[in-house]
Amino acid sequence: NAGVTQTPKFRVLKTGQSMTLLCAQDMNHEYMYWYRQDPGMGLRLIHYSVGEGTTAKGEVPDGYNVSRLKKQNFLLGLESAAPSQTSVYFCASRGLAEETQYFGPGTRLLVL
Amino acid sequence: TQLLEQSPQFLSIQEGENLTVYCNSSSVFSSLQWYRQEPGEGPVLLVTVVTGGEVKKLKRLTFQFGDARKDSSLHITAAQPGDTGLYLCAGALVVGANSKLTFGKGITLSVRP
């Protein structure tokens, strides 16, 4: 099992550009999450999904959209990137009957 | 919003020393998790504590959940350089069929050889 994988590992964007971050998990988990991690702020939940075809807003959803068309994939989109979205983005997944979240290795995004 | 305060924020100690760090909240959680994160990687779960007063040991690491399930401590005995990393606590709150984690800001631990 690869667990949770994220693509790309690192990206540089210019203000106003768009991009999609891909998260994939091979554990057949129902729940998937997108977090951002900033110095001194800890991990903050952006959006999450409780199953295929469903998404919900987390703590800091503005400027981001998500889609869960397939159970194993959770996409995070930035339609018009802003410097404030410079961060490290982590995806996580969780099985239905457990509370442990399994994290991917992260995507480092720099918006100039 | 449930807040988790972790202290101290930074800790630098010599190899072989003991240390205790804390995770406090005014909210009650269904469980509390501790993660360790190394540079360039995602957080990895160390332990989940569920019952008030519960103590769990993981080799030299001892985790305790407060009686009221609002706080937790992590004690490391004879710290080693391999313990260096960011320690995150996360409180789980179950609402209906959903469970969401609220993370603290983390404790950066550096163990000098």
CSV table of N, CA, C and O in Angstrom, one decimal, chain B residues 11-112:
chain,number,residue,atom,x,y,z
B,11,LEU,N,11.3,23.8,22.6
B,11,LEU,CA,12.0,23.2,23.7
B,11,LEU,C,13.3,22.6,23.1
B,11,LEU,O,13.3,21.9,22.2
B,12,SER,N,14.4,23.1,23.7
B,12,SER,CA,15.7,22.5,23.3
B,12,SER,C,16.4,21.9,24.5
B,12,SER,O,16.7,22.6,25.5
B,13,ILE,N,16.7,20.6,24.4
B,13,ILE,CA,17.3,20.0,25.6
B,13,ILE,C,18.5,19.1,25.1
B,13,ILE,O,18.7,18.9,24.0
B,14,GLN,N,19.2,18.7,26.2
B,14,GLN,CA,20.4,17.8,25.9
B,14,GLN,C,19.9,16.3,25.9
B,14,GLN,O,19.0,16.0,26.6
B,15,GLU,N,20.6,15.6,25.1
B,15,GLU,CA,20.3,14.1,25.1
B,15,GLU,C,20.4,13.5,26.5
B,15,GLU,O,21.3,13.9,27.3
B,16,GLY,N,19.4,12.7,26.9
B,16,GLY,CA,19.4,12.1,28.2
B,16,GLY,C,18.5,12.8,29.2
B,16,GLY,O,18.2,12.2,30.2
B,17,GLU,N,18.1,14.0,28.9
B,17,GLU,CA,17.2,14.7,29.8
B,17,GLU,C,15.8,14.2,29.7
B,17,GLU,O,15.4,13.6,28.6
B,18,ASN,N,15.0,14.4,30.7
B,18,ASN,CA,13.6,14.1,30.7
B,18,ASN,C,12.8,15.4,30.4
B,18,ASN,O,13.3,16.5,30.7
B,19,LEU,N,11.6,15.3,29.8
B,19,LEU,CA,10.8,16.5,29.6
B,19,LEU,C,9.3,16.1,29.6
B,19,LEU,O,8.9,15.0,29.3
B,20,THR,N,8.5,17.1,29.9
B,20,THR,CA,7.0,17.0,29.8
B,20,THR,C,6.5,18.2,29.1
B,20,THR,O,6.9,19.3,29.3
B,21,VAL,N,5.6,17.9,28.1
B,21,VAL,CA,4.9,19.0,27.4
B,21,VAL,C,3.4,18.8,27.5
B,21,VAL,O,3.0,17.7,27.8
B,22,TYR,N,2.7,19.9,27.2
B,22,TYR,CA,1.3,19.9,27.6
B,22,TYR,C,0.4,20.3,26.4
B,22,TYR,O,0.8,21.0,25.5
B,23,CYS,N,-0.8,19.8,26.5
B,23,CYS,CA,-1.9,20.1,25.5
B,23,CYS,C,-3.1,20.4,26.3
B,23,CYS,O,-3.7,19.5,27.0
B,24,ASN,N,-3.6,21.7,26.3
B,24,ASN,CA,-4.7,22.1,27.2
B,24,ASN,C,-5.9,22.7,26.4
B,24,ASN,O,-5.6,23.4,25.4
B,25,SER,N,-7.1,22.5,26.9
B,25,SER,CA,-8.3,23.0,26.2
B,25,SER,C,-9.3,23.3,27.3
B,25,SER,O,-9.3,22.6,28.3
B,26,SER,N,-10.3,24.1,26.9
B,26,SER,CA,-11.5,24.3,27.8
B,26,SER,C,-12.6,23.4,27.3
B,26,SER,O,-13.7,23.4,27.9
B,27,SER,N,-12.4,22.7,26.2
B,27,SER,CA,-13.4,21.8,25.6
B,27,SER,C,-13.2,20.4,26.0
B,27,SER,O,-12.0,20.0,26.2
B,28,VAL,N,-14.2,19.6,26.0
B,28,VAL,CA,-14.1,18.2,26.2
B,28,VAL,C,-14.1,17.5,24.9
B,28,VAL,O,-14.9,17.8,24.0
B,29,PHE,N,-13.2,16.6,24.7
B,29,PHE,CA,-13.0,15.8,23.5
B,29,PHE,C,-13.4,14.4,23.7
B,29,PHE,O,-13.2,13.8,24.7
B,30,SER,N,-13.8,13.7,22.6
B,30,SER,CA,-14.1,12.3,22.7
B,30,SER,C,-12.8,11.5,22.7
B,30,SER,O,-12.8,10.4,23.3
B,31,SER,N,-11.8,12.0,22.1
B,31,SER,CA,-10.4,11.4,22.2
B,31,SER,C,-9.4,12.5,21.9
B,31,SER,O,-9.7,13.6,21.4
B,32,LEU,N,-8.2,12.2,22.2
B,32,LEU,CA,-7.1,13.1,21.9
B,32,LEU,C,-6.0,12.3,21.3
B,32,LEU,O,-5.6,11.2,21.8
B,33,GLN,N,-5.4,12.9,20.3
B,33,GLN,CA,-4.3,12.2,19.6
B,33,GLN,C,-3.1,13.0,19.6
B,33,GLN,O,-3.1,14.3,19.6
B,34,TRP,N,-1.9,12.3,19.6
B,34,TRP,CA,-0.6,13.0,19.5
B,34,TRP,C,0.0,12.5,18.2
B,34,TRP,O,0.1,11.3,18.0
B,35,TYR,N,0.5,13.5,17.5
B,35,TYR,CA,1.3,13.2,16.2
B,35,TYR,C,2.7,13.7,16.4
B,35,TYR,O,2.9,14.7,17.1
B,36,ARG,N,3.6,13.1,15.6
B,36,ARG,CA,4.9,13.7,15.5
B,36,ARG,C,5.2,13.9,14.0
B,36,ARG,O,4.8,13.1,13.1
B,37,GLN,N,5.7,15.1,13.7
B,37,GLN,CA,6.0,15.5,12.3
B,37,GLN,C,7.5,15.8,12.2
B,37,GLN,O,8.0,16.7,12.9
B,38,GLU,N,8.1,15.2,11.2
B,38,GLU,CA,9.5,15.5,10.9
B,38,GLU,C,9.6,16.4,9.7
B,38,GLU,O,8.6,16.5,8.9
B,39,PRO,N,10.6,17.2,9.6
B,39,PRO,CA,10.7,18.2,8.5
B,39,PRO,C,10.5,17.6,7.1
B,39,PRO,O,11.1,16.5,6.8
B,40,GLY,N,9.6,18.2,6.3
B,40,GLY,CA,9.4,17.7,5.0
B,40,GLY,C,8.5,16.5,4.9
B,40,GLY,O,8.3,16.0,3.8
B,41,GLU,N,7.8,16.2,6.0
B,41,GLU,CA,6.9,15.0,6.0
B,41,GLU,C,5.6,15.4,6.6
B,41,GLU,O,5.5,16.4,7.3
B,42,GLY,N,4.6,14.5,6.4
B,42,GLY,CA,3.3,14.7,7.1
B,42,GLY,C,3.3,14.2,8.5
B,42,GLY,O,4.2,13.4,8.9
B,43,PRO,N,2.4,14.6,9.3
B,43,PRO,CA,2.3,14.1,10.7
B,43,PRO,C,2.0,12.6,10.7
B,43,PRO,O,1.3,12.1,9.9
B,44,VAL,N,2.6,11.9,11.7
B,44,VAL,CA,2.4,10.5,11.9
B,44,VAL,C,1.8,10.3,13.3
B,44,VAL,O,2.4,10.8,14.3
B,45,LEU,N,0.7,9.5,13.4
B,45,LEU,CA,0.1,9.3,14.7
B,45,LEU,C,1.0,8.5,15.6
B,45,LEU,O,1.6,7.5,15.3
B,46,LEU,N,1.1,9.0,16.9
B,46,LEU,CA,1.8,8.3,17.9
B,46,LEU,C,0.9,7.5,18.8
B,46,LEU,O,1.1,6.3,19.1
B,47,VAL,N,-0.2,8.2,19.2
B,47,VAL,CA,-1.1,7.5,20.2
B,47,VAL,C,-2.4,8.2,20.2
B,47,VAL,O,-2.5,9.4,19.8
B,48,THR,N,-3.5,7.5,20.5
B,48,THR,CA,-4.8,8.0,20.8
B,48,THR,C,-5.2,7.7,22.2
B,48,THR,O,-5.1,6.5,22.6
B,49,VAL,N,-5.6,8.6,23.0
B,49,VAL,CA,-6.2,8.4,24.3
B,49,VAL,C,-7.6,8.7,24.3
B,49,VAL,O,-8.1,9.7,23.7
B,50,VAL,N,-8.4,7.9,24.9
B,50,VAL,CA,-9.9,7.9,24.8
B,50,VAL,C,-10.5,8.1,26.2
B,50,VAL,O,-11.5,8.9,26.3
B,51,THR,N,-10.1,7.5,27.2
B,51,THR,CA,-10.7,7.4,28.5
B,51,THR,C,-10.0,8.5,29.4
B,51,THR,O,-8.8,8.6,29.5
B,52,GLY,N,-10.9,9.2,30.2
B,52,GLY,CA,-10.3,10.2,31.1
B,52,GLY,C,-9.4,9.5,32.1
B,52,GLY,O,-9.7,8.4,32.7
B,53,GLY,N,-8.2,10.1,32.3
B,53,GLY,CA,-7.2,9.5,33.2
B,53,GLY,C,-6.3,8.4,32.6
B,53,GLY,O,-5.4,7.9,33.2
B,54,GLU,N,-6.6,8.1,31.3
B,54,GLU,CA,-5.8,7.0,30.7
B,54,GLU,C,-4.4,7.4,30.5
B,54,GLU,O,-4.0,8.5,30.2
B,55,VAL,N,-3.5,6.4,30.7
B,55,VAL,CA,-2.1,6.5,30.5
B,55,VAL,C,-1.7,5.5,29.5
B,55,VAL,O,-2.0,4.3,29.6
B,56,LYS,N,-0.9,5.9,28.5
B,56,LYS,CA,-0.4,5.0,27.5
B,56,LYS,C,1.1,5.2,27.3
B,56,LYS,O,1.6,6.4,27.4
B,57,LYS,N,1.8,4.1,27.2
B,57,LYS,CA,3.3,4.2,27.0
B,57,LYS,C,3.7,3.7,25.7
B,57,LYS,O,3.2,2.7,25.2
B,58,LEU,N,4.6,4.4,25.1
B,58,LEU,CA,5.2,4.0,23.8
B,58,LEU,C,6.7,4.1,23.9
B,58,LEU,O,7.3,5.2,23.8
B,59,LYS,N,7.3,3.0,24.3
B,59,LYS,CA,8.7,3.0,24.6
B,59,LYS,C,9.1,4.1,25.7
B,59,LYS,O,8.6,4.0,26.8
B,60,ARG,N,9.8,5.1,25.4
B,60,ARG,CA,10.2,6.1,26.4
B,60,ARG,C,9.2,7.3,26.4
B,60,ARG,O,9.4,8.2,27.2
B,61,LEU,N,8.1,7.2,25.7
B,61,LEU,CA,7.1,8.2,25.7
B,61,LEU,C,5.9,7.8,26.5
B,61,LEU,O,5.4,6.7,26.3
B,62,THR,N,5.4,8.6,27.4
B,62,THR,CA,4.3,8.4,28.3
B,62,THR,C,3.2,9.5,28.0
B,62,THR,O,3.5,10.6,28.2
B,63,PHE,N,2.0,9.0,27.6
B,63,PHE,CA,0.9,10.0,27.3
B,63,PHE,C,-0.1,9.8,28.4
B,63,PHE,O,-0.5,8.7,28.8
B,64,GLN,N,-0.7,10.9,28.8
B,64,GLN,CA,-1.8,10.9,29.8
B,64,GLN,C,-2.9,11.8,29.3
B,64,GLN,O,-2.7,12.9,28.9
B,65,PHE,N,-4.1,11.3,29.4
B,65,PHE,CA,-5.3,12.1,29.2
B,65,PHE,C,-5.9,12.5,30.5
B,65,PHE,O,-6.0,11.8,31.4
B,66,GLY,N,-6.2,13.8,30.6
B,66,GLY,CA,-6.8,14.3,31.8
B,66,GLY,C,-8.1,13.7,32.2
B,66,GLY,O,-8.8,13.2,31.4
B,67,ASP,N,-8.4,13.7,33.5
B,67,ASP,CA,-9.6,13.1,34.0
B,67,ASP,C,-10.8,13.6,33.3
B,67,ASP,O,-11.8,12.9,33.1
B,68,ALA,N,-10.8,14.9,33.1
B,68,ALA,CA,-12.0,15.6,32.4
B,68,ALA,C,-12.0,15.5,30.9
B,68,ALA,O,-12.9,16.1,30.3
B,69,ARG,N,-11.0,14.9,30.4
B,69,ARG,CA,-10.8,14.8,28.9
B,69,ARG,C,-10.7,16.1,28.2
B,69,ARG,O,-11.2,16.3,27.1
B,70,LYS,N,-10.0,17.1,28.9
B,70,LYS,CA,-9.8,18.4,28.3
B,70,LYS,C,-8.3,18.6,28.0
B,70,LYS,O,-8.0,19.6,27.3
B,71,ASP,N,-7.5,17.8,28.6
B,71,ASP,CA,-6.0,18.1,28.5
B,71,ASP,C,-5.2,16.8,28.4
B,71,ASP,O,-5.7,15.7,28.8
B,72,SER,N,-4.0,17.0,28.0
B,72,SER,CA,-3.1,15.8,27.9
B,72,SER,C,-1.7,16.2,28.1
B,72,SER,O,-1.3,17.4,27.9
B,73,SER,N,-0.9,15.3,28.5
B,73,SER,CA,0.6,15.5,28.7
B,73,SER,C,1.3,14.4,28.0
B,73,SER,O,0.9,13.3,27.8
B,74,LEU,N,2.5,14.8,27.6
B,74,LEU,CA,3.5,13.8,27.0
B,74,LEU,C,4.8,14.0,27.7
B,74,LEU,O,5.4,15.0,27.8
B,75,HIS,N,5.2,12.9,28.3
B,75,HIS,CA,6.5,12.8,29.0
B,75,HIS,C,7.5,11.9,28.2
B,75,HIS,O,7.1,10.8,27.9
B,76,ILE,N,8.7,12.5,28.0
B,76,ILE,CA,9.7,11.7,27.3
B,76,ILE,C,10.8,11.5,28.3
B,76,ILE,O,11.4,12.4,28.9
B,77,THR,N,11.2,10.2,28.5
B,77,THR,CA,12.3,9.9,29.4
B,77,THR,C,13.6,9.7,28.6
B,77,THR,O,13.5,9.0,27.6
B,78,ALA,N,14.6,10.2,29.1
B,78,ALA,CA,15.9,10.1,28.5
B,78,ALA,C,15.9,10.4,27.0
B,78,ALA,O,16.1,9.5,26.1
B,79,ALA,N,15.6,11.6,26.7
B,79,ALA,CA,15.4,12.0,25.3
B,79,ALA,C,16.6,11.8,24.4
B,79,ALA,O,17.7,11.8,24.9
B,80,GLN,N,16.3,11.4,23.2
B,80,GLN,CA,17.4,11.1,22.2
B,80,GLN,C,17.2,12.0,21.0
B,80,GLN,O,16.1,12.5,20.7
B,81,PRO,N,18.3,12.2,20.2
B,81,PRO,CA,18.2,13.1,19.1
B,81,PRO,C,17.1,12.7,18.1
B,81,PRO,O,16.5,13.5,17.4
B,82,GLY,N,16.8,11.4,18.0
B,82,GLY,CA,15.8,10.9,17.2
B,82,GLY,C,14.4,11.3,17.6
B,82,GLY,O,13.4,11.2,16.8
B,83,ASP,N,14.3,11.9,18.8
B,83,ASP,CA,13.0,12.4,19.3
B,83,ASP,C,12.7,13.8,18.7
B,83,ASP,O,11.6,14.3,18.9
B,84,THR,N,13.7,14.4,18.1
B,84,THR,CA,13.5,15.7,17.6
B,84,THR,C,12.4,15.8,16.5
B,84,THR,O,12.3,14.9,15.7
B,85,GLY,N,11.6,16.8,16.6
B,85,GLY,CA,10.5,16.9,15.7
B,85,GLY,C,9.4,17.9,16.2
B,85,GLY,O,9.6,18.5,17.3
B,86,LEU,N,8.3,18.0,15.5
B,86,LEU,CA,7.2,18.8,15.9
B,86,LEU,C,6.1,17.9,16.5
B,86,LEU,O,5.7,16.9,15.8
B,87,TYR,N,5.7,18.1,17.7
B,87,TYR,CA,4.7,17.3,18.3
B,87,TYR,C,3.4,18.0,18.3
B,87,TYR,O,3.2,19.1,18.9
B,88,LEU,N,2.4,17.4,17.7
B,88,LEU,CA,1.1,18.0,17.6
B,88,LEU,C,0.0,17.2,18.4
B,88,LEU,O,0.0,16.0,18.3
B,89,CYS,N,-0.8,17.9,19.1
B,89,CYS,CA,-1.9,17.2,19.7
B,89,CYS,C,-3.2,17.6,18.9
B,89,CYS,O,-3.2,18.7,18.4
B,90,ALA,N,-4.1,16.7,18.9
B,90,ALA,CA,-5.4,17.0,18.2
B,90,ALA,C,-6.5,16.4,18.9
B,90,ALA,O,-6.5,15.2,19.3
B,91,GLY,N,-7.5,17.2,19.1
B,91,GLY,CA,-8.7,16.7,19.8
B,91,GLY,C,-9.8,16.3,18.8
B,91,GLY,O,-10.1,17.0,17.9
B,92,ALA,N,-10.4,15.2,19.1
B,92,ALA,CA,-11.5,14.7,18.2
B,92,ALA,C,-12.8,15.0,18.8
B,92,ALA,O,-13.1,14.7,20.0
B,93,LEU,N,-13.7,15.5,18.0
B,93,LEU,CA,-15.1,15.9,18.4
B,93,LEU,C,-16.0,15.2,17.5
B,93,LEU,O,-16.0,15.4,16.3
B,94,VAL,N,-16.8,14.3,18.0
B,94,VAL,CA,-17.8,13.5,17.2
B,94,VAL,C,-19.1,14.3,17.2
B,94,VAL,O,-19.7,14.5,18.2
B,95,VAL,N,-19.6,14.6,16.0
B,95,VAL,CA,-20.9,15.2,15.8
B,95,VAL,C,-21.6,14.4,14.8
B,95,VAL,O,-21.3,14.3,13.6
B,96,GLY,N,-22.6,13.7,15.3
B,96,GLY,CA,-23.4,12.7,14.4
B,96,GLY,C,-22.5,11.6,14.0
B,96,GLY,O,-21.8,11.0,14.8
B,97,ALA,N,-22.4,11.4,12.7
B,97,ALA,CA,-21.6,10.4,12.1
B,97,ALA,C,-20.2,10.9,11.8
B,97,ALA,O,-19.3,10.2,11.3
B,98,ASN,N,-20.0,12.2,12.0
B,98,ASN,CA,-18.7,12.8,11.6
B,98,ASN,C,-17.8,13.0,12.8
B,98,ASN,O,-18.2,13.3,13.9
B,99,SER,N,-16.5,12.9,12.6
B,99,SER,CA,-15.5,13.2,13.6
B,99,SER,C,-14.5,14.1,13.0
B,99,SER,O,-13.9,13.8,12.0
B,100,LYS,N,-14.3,15.3,13.6
B,100,LYS,CA,-13.3,16.2,13.1
B,100,LYS,C,-12.2,16.5,14.2
B,100,LYS,O,-12.5,16.4,15.4
B,101,LEU,N,-11.0,16.7,13.7
B,101,LEU,CA,-9.9,16.9,14.5
B,101,LEU,C,-9.6,18.4,14.6
B,101,LEU,O,-9.6,19.1,13.6
B,102,THR,N,-9.3,18.9,15.8
B,102,THR,CA,-8.8,20.3,16.0
B,102,THR,C,-7.4,20.1,16.5
B,102,THR,O,-7.1,19.5,17.5
B,103,PHE,N,-6.5,20.7,15.7
B,103,PHE,CA,-5.1,20.6,16.1
B,103,PHE,C,-4.6,21.8,16.9
B,103,PHE,O,-5.0,22.9,16.7
B,104,GLY,N,-3.6,21.5,17.8
B,104,GLY,CA,-2.9,22.6,18.4
B,104,GLY,C,-1.8,23.0,17.5
B,104,GLY,O,-1.6,22.5,16.4
B,105,LYS,N,-1.1,24.1,17.9
B,105,LYS,CA,-0.1,24.7,17.0
B,105,LYS,C,1.3,23.9,17.0
B,105,LYS,O,2.1,24.1,16.2
B,106,GLY,N,1.4,23.0,18.0
B,106,GLY,CA,2.6,22.2,18.0
B,106,GLY,C,3.7,22.6,18.9
B,106,GLY,O,3.7,23.8,19.3
B,107,ILE,N,4.5,21.7,19.3
B,107,ILE,CA,5.7,21.9,20.1
B,107,ILE,C,6.9,21.4,19.3
B,107,ILE,O,7.0,20.3,18.9
B,108,THR,N,7.8,22.4,19.1
B,108,THR,CA,9.0,22.0,18.4
B,108,THR,C,10.1,21.6,19.4
B,108,THR,O,10.5,22.4,20.2
B,109,LEU,N,10.5,20.3,19.3
B,109,LEU,CA,11.5,19.8,20.2
B,109,LEU,C,12.8,19.5,19.5
B,109,LEU,O,12.8,18.9,18.4
B,110,SER,N,13.8,20.0,20.1
B,110,SER,CA,15.2,19.7,19.6
B,110,SER,C,16.0,19.1,20.7
B,110,SER,O,16.1,19.6,21.8
B,111,VAL,N,16.5,17.9,20.4
B,111,VAL,CA,17.4,17.2,21.3
B,111,VAL,C,18.8,17.1,20.8
B,111,VAL,O,19.1,16.6,19.8
B,112,ARG,N,19.7,17.8,21.6
B,112,ARG,CA,21.1,18.0,21.1
B,112,ARG,C,21.9,16.8,21.6
B,112,ARG,O,21.8,16.3,22.7
